[in-house]
mmCIF file with all atom_site columns, C-alpha atoms in Angstrom:
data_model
loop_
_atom_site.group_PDB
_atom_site.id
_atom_site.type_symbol
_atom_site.label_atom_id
_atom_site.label_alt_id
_atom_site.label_comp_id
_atom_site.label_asym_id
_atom_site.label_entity_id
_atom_site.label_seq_id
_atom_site.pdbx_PDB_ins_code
_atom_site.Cartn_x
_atom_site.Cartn_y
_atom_site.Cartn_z
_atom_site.occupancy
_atom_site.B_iso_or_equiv
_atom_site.pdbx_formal_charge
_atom_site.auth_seq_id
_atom_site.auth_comp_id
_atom_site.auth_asym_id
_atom_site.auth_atom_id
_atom_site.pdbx_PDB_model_num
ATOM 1   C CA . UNK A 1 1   ? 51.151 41.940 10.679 1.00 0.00 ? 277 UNK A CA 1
ATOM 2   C CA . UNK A 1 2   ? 46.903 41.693 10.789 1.00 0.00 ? 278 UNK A CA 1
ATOM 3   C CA . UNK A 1 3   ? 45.700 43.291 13.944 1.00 0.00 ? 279 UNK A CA 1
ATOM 4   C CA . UNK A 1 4   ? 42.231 45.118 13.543 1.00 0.00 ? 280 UNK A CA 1
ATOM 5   C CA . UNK A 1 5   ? 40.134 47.528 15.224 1.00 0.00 ? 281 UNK A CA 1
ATOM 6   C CA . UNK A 1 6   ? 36.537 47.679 15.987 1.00 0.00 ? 282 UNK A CA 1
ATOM 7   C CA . UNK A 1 7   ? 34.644 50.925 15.636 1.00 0.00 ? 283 UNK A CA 1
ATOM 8   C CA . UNK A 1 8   ? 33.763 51.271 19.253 1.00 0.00 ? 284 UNK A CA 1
ATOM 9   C CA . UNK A 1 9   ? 37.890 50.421 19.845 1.00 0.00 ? 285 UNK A CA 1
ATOM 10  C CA . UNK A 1 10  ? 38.578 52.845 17.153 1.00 0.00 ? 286 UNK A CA 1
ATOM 11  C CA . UNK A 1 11  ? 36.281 55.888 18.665 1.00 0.00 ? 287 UNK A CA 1
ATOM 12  C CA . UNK A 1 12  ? 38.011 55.037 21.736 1.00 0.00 ? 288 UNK A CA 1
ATOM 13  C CA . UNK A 1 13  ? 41.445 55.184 21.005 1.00 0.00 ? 289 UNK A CA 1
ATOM 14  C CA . UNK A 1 14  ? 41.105 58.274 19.070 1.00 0.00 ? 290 UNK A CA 1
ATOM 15  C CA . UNK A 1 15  ? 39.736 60.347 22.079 1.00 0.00 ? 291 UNK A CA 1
ATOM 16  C CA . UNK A 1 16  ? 42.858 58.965 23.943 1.00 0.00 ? 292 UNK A CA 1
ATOM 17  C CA . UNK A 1 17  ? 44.842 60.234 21.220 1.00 0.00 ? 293 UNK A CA 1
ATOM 18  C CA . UNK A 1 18  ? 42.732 63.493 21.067 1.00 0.00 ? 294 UNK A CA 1
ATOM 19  C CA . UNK A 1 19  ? 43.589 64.281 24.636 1.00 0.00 ? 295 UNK A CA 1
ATOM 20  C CA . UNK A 1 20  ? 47.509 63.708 24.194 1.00 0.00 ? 296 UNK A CA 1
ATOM 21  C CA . UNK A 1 21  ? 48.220 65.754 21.364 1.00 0.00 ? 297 UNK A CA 1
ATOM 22  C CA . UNK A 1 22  ? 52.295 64.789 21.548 1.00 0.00 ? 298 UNK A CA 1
ATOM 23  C CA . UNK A 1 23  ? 51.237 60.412 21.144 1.00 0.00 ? 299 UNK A CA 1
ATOM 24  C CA . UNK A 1 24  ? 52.609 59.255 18.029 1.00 0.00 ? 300 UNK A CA 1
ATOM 25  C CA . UNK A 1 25  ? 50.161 56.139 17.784 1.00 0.00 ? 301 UNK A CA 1
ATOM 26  C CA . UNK A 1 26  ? 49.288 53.259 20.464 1.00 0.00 ? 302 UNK A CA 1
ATOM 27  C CA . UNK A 1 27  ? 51.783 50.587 21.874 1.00 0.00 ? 303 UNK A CA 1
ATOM 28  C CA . UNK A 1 28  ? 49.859 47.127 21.958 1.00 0.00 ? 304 UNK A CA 1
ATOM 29  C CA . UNK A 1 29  ? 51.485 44.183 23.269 1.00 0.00 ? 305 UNK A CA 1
ATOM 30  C CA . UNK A 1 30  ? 51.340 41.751 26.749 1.00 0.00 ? 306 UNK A CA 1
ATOM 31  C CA . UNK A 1 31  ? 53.829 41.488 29.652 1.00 0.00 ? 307 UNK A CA 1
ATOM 32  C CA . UNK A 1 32  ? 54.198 38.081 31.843 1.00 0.00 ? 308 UNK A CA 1
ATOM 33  C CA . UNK A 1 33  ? 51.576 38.591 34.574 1.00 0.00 ? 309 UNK A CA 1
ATOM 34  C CA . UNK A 1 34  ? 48.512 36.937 35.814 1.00 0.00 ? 310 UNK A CA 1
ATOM 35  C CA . UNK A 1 35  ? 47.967 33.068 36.736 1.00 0.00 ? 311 UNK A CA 1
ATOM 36  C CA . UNK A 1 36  ? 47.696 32.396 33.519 1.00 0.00 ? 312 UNK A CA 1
ATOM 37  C CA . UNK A 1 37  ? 50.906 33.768 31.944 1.00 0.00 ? 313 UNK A CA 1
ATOM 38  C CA . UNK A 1 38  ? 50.586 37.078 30.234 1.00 0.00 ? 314 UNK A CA 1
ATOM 39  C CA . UNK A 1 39  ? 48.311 39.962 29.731 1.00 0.00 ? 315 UNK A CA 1
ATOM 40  C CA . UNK A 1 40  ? 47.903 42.607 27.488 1.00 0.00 ? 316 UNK A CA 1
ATOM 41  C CA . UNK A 1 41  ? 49.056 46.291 27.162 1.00 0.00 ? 317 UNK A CA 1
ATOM 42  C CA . UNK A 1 42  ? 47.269 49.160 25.801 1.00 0.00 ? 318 UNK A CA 1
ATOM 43  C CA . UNK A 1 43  ? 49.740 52.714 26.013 1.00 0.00 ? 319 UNK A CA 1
ATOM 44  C CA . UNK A 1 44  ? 50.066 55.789 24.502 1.00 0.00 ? 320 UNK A CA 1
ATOM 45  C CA . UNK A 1 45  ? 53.335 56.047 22.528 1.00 0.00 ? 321 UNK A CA 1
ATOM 46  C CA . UNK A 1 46  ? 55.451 59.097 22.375 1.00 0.00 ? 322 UNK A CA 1
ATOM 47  C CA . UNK A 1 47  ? 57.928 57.042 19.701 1.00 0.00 ? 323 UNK A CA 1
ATOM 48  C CA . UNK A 1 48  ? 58.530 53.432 17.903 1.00 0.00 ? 324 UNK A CA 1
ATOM 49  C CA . UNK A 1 49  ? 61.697 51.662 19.441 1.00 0.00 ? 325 UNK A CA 1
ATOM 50  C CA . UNK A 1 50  ? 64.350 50.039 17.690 1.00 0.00 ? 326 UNK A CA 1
ATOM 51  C CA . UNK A 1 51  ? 62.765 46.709 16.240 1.00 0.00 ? 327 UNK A CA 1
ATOM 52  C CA . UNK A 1 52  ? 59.307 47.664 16.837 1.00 0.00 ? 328 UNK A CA 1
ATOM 53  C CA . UNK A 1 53  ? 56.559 46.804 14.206 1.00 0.00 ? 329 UNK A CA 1
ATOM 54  C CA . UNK A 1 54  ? 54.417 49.768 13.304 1.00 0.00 ? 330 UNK A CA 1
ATOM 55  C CA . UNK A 1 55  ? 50.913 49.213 11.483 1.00 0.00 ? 331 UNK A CA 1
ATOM 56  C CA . UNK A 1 56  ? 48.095 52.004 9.904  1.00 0.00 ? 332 UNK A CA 1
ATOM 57  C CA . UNK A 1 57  ? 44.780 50.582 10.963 1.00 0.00 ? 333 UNK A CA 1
ATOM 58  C CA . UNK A 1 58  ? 41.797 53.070 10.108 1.00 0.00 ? 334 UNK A CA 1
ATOM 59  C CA . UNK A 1 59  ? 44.377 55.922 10.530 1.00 0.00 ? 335 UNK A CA 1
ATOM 60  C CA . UNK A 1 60  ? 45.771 54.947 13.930 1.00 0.00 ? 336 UNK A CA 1
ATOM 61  C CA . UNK A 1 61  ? 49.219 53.938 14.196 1.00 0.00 ? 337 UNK A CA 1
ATOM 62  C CA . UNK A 1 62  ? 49.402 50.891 16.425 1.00 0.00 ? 338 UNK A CA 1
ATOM 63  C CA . UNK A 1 63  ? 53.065 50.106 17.717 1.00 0.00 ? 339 UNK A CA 1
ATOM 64  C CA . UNK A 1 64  ? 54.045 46.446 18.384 1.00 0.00 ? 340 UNK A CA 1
ATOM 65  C CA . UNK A 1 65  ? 57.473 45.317 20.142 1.00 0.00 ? 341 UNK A CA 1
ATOM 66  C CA . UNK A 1 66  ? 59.061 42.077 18.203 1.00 0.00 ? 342 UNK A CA 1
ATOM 67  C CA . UNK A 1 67  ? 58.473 39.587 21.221 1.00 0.00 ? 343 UNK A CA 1
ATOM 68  C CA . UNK A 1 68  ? 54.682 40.152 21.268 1.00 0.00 ? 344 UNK A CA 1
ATOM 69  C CA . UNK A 1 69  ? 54.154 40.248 17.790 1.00 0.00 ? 345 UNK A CA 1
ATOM 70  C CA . UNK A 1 70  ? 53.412 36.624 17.657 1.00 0.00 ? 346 UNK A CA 1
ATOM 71  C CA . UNK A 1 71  ? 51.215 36.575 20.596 1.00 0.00 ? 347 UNK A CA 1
ATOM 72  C CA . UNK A 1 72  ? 49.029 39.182 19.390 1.00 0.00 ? 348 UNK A CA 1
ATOM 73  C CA . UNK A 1 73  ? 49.038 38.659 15.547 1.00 0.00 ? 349 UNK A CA 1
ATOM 74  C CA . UNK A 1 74  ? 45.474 38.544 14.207 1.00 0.00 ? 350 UNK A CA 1
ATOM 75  C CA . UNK A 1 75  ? 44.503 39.971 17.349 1.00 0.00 ? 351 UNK A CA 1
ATOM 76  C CA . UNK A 1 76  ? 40.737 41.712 17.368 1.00 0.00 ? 352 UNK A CA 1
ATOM 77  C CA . UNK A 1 77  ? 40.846 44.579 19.412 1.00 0.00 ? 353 UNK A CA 1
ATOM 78  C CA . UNK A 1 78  ? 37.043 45.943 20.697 1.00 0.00 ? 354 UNK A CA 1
ATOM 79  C CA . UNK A 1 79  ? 35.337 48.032 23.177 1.00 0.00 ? 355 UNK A CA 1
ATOM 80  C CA . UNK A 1 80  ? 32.830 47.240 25.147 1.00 0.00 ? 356 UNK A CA 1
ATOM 81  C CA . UNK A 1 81  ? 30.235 48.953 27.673 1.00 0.00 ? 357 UNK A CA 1
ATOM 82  C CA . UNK A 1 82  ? 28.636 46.805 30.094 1.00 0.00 ? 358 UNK A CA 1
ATOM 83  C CA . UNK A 1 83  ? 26.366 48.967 32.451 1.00 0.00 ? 359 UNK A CA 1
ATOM 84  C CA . UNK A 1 84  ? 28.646 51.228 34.597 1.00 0.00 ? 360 UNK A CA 1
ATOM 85  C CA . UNK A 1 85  ? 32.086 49.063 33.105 1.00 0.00 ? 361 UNK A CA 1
ATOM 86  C CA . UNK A 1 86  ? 33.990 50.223 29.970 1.00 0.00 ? 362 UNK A CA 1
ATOM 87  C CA . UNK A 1 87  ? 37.374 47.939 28.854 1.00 0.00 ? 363 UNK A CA 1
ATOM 88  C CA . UNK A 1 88  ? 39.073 46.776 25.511 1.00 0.00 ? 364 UNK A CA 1
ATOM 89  C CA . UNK A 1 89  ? 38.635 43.249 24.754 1.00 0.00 ? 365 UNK A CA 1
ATOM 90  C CA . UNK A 1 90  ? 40.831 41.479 23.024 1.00 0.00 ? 366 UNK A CA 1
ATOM 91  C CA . UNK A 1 91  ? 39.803 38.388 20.469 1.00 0.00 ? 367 UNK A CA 1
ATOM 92  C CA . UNK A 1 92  ? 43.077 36.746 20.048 1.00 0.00 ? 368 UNK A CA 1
ATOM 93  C CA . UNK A 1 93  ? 43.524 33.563 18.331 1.00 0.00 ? 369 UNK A CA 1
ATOM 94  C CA . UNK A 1 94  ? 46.615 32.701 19.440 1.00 0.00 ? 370 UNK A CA 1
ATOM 95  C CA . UNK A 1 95  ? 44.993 32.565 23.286 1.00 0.00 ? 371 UNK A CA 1
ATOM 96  C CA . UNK A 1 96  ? 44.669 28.921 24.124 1.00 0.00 ? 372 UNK A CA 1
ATOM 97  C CA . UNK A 1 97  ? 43.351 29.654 27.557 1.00 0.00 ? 373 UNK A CA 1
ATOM 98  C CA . UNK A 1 98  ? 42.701 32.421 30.006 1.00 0.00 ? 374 UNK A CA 1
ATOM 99  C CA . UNK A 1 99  ? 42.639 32.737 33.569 1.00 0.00 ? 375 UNK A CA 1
ATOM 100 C CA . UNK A 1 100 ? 39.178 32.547 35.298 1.00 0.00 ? 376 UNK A CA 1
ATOM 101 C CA . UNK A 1 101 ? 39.190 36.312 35.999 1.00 0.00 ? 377 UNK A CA 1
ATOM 102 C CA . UNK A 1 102 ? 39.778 36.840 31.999 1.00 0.00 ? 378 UNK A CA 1
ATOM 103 C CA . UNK A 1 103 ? 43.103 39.258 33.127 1.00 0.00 ? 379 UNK A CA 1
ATOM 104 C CA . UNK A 1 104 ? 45.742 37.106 31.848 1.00 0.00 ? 380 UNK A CA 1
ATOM 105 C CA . UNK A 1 105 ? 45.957 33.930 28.630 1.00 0.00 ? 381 UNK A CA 1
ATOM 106 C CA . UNK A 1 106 ? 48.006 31.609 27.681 1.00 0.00 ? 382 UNK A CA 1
ATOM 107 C CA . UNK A 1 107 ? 49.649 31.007 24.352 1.00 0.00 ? 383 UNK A CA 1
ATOM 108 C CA . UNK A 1 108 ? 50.222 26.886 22.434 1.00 0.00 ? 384 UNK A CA 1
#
């Protein structure tokens, strides 16, 4: 499993963490939504389930359930701050589209 973290991502998700002192790591994965099919989730995790896929990147766990592993493998995971606006972004290679809003993607 390759999913990596930018810095800004990174600095981000640690405060998160920081601030929840009982979160074992971060659950990353999608859910059907959107016009265009799916869209990502970013959680707090108290646990791993049963089949999940755990991976160490820079020293935060990130949690990932076996039916979005292939969506999101190789995923780039950023942060961005655009004026008064502050969201993860999410360079996925497996996206072949997105929905004109950029909340949901589609996968081939």
């Amino acid at each position: 499993m390759s999913i990596s973290i930018t810095p800004p991502a990174r600095d981000r998700i640690r405060q998160f963490l920081a601030q929840t002192p009982g979160a074992e790591g971060v659950r990353f994965g999608v859910k059907r939504t959107g016009c265009s099919g799916f869209a990502y989730v970013v959680d707090l995790a108290d646990a791993a389930n049963p089949g999940d896929h755990t991976l160490e990147v820079d020293g935060i766990r990130l949690i990932v359930d076996e039916k979005s592993l292939p969506m999101v493998e190789g995923t780039v995971i950023d942060f961005r701050r655009q004026g008064l606006n502050a969201a993860f972004v999410f360079h996925n290679p497996n996206a072949t589209g997105e929905c004109g809003c950029g909340e949901s993607f589609t996968v081939g």
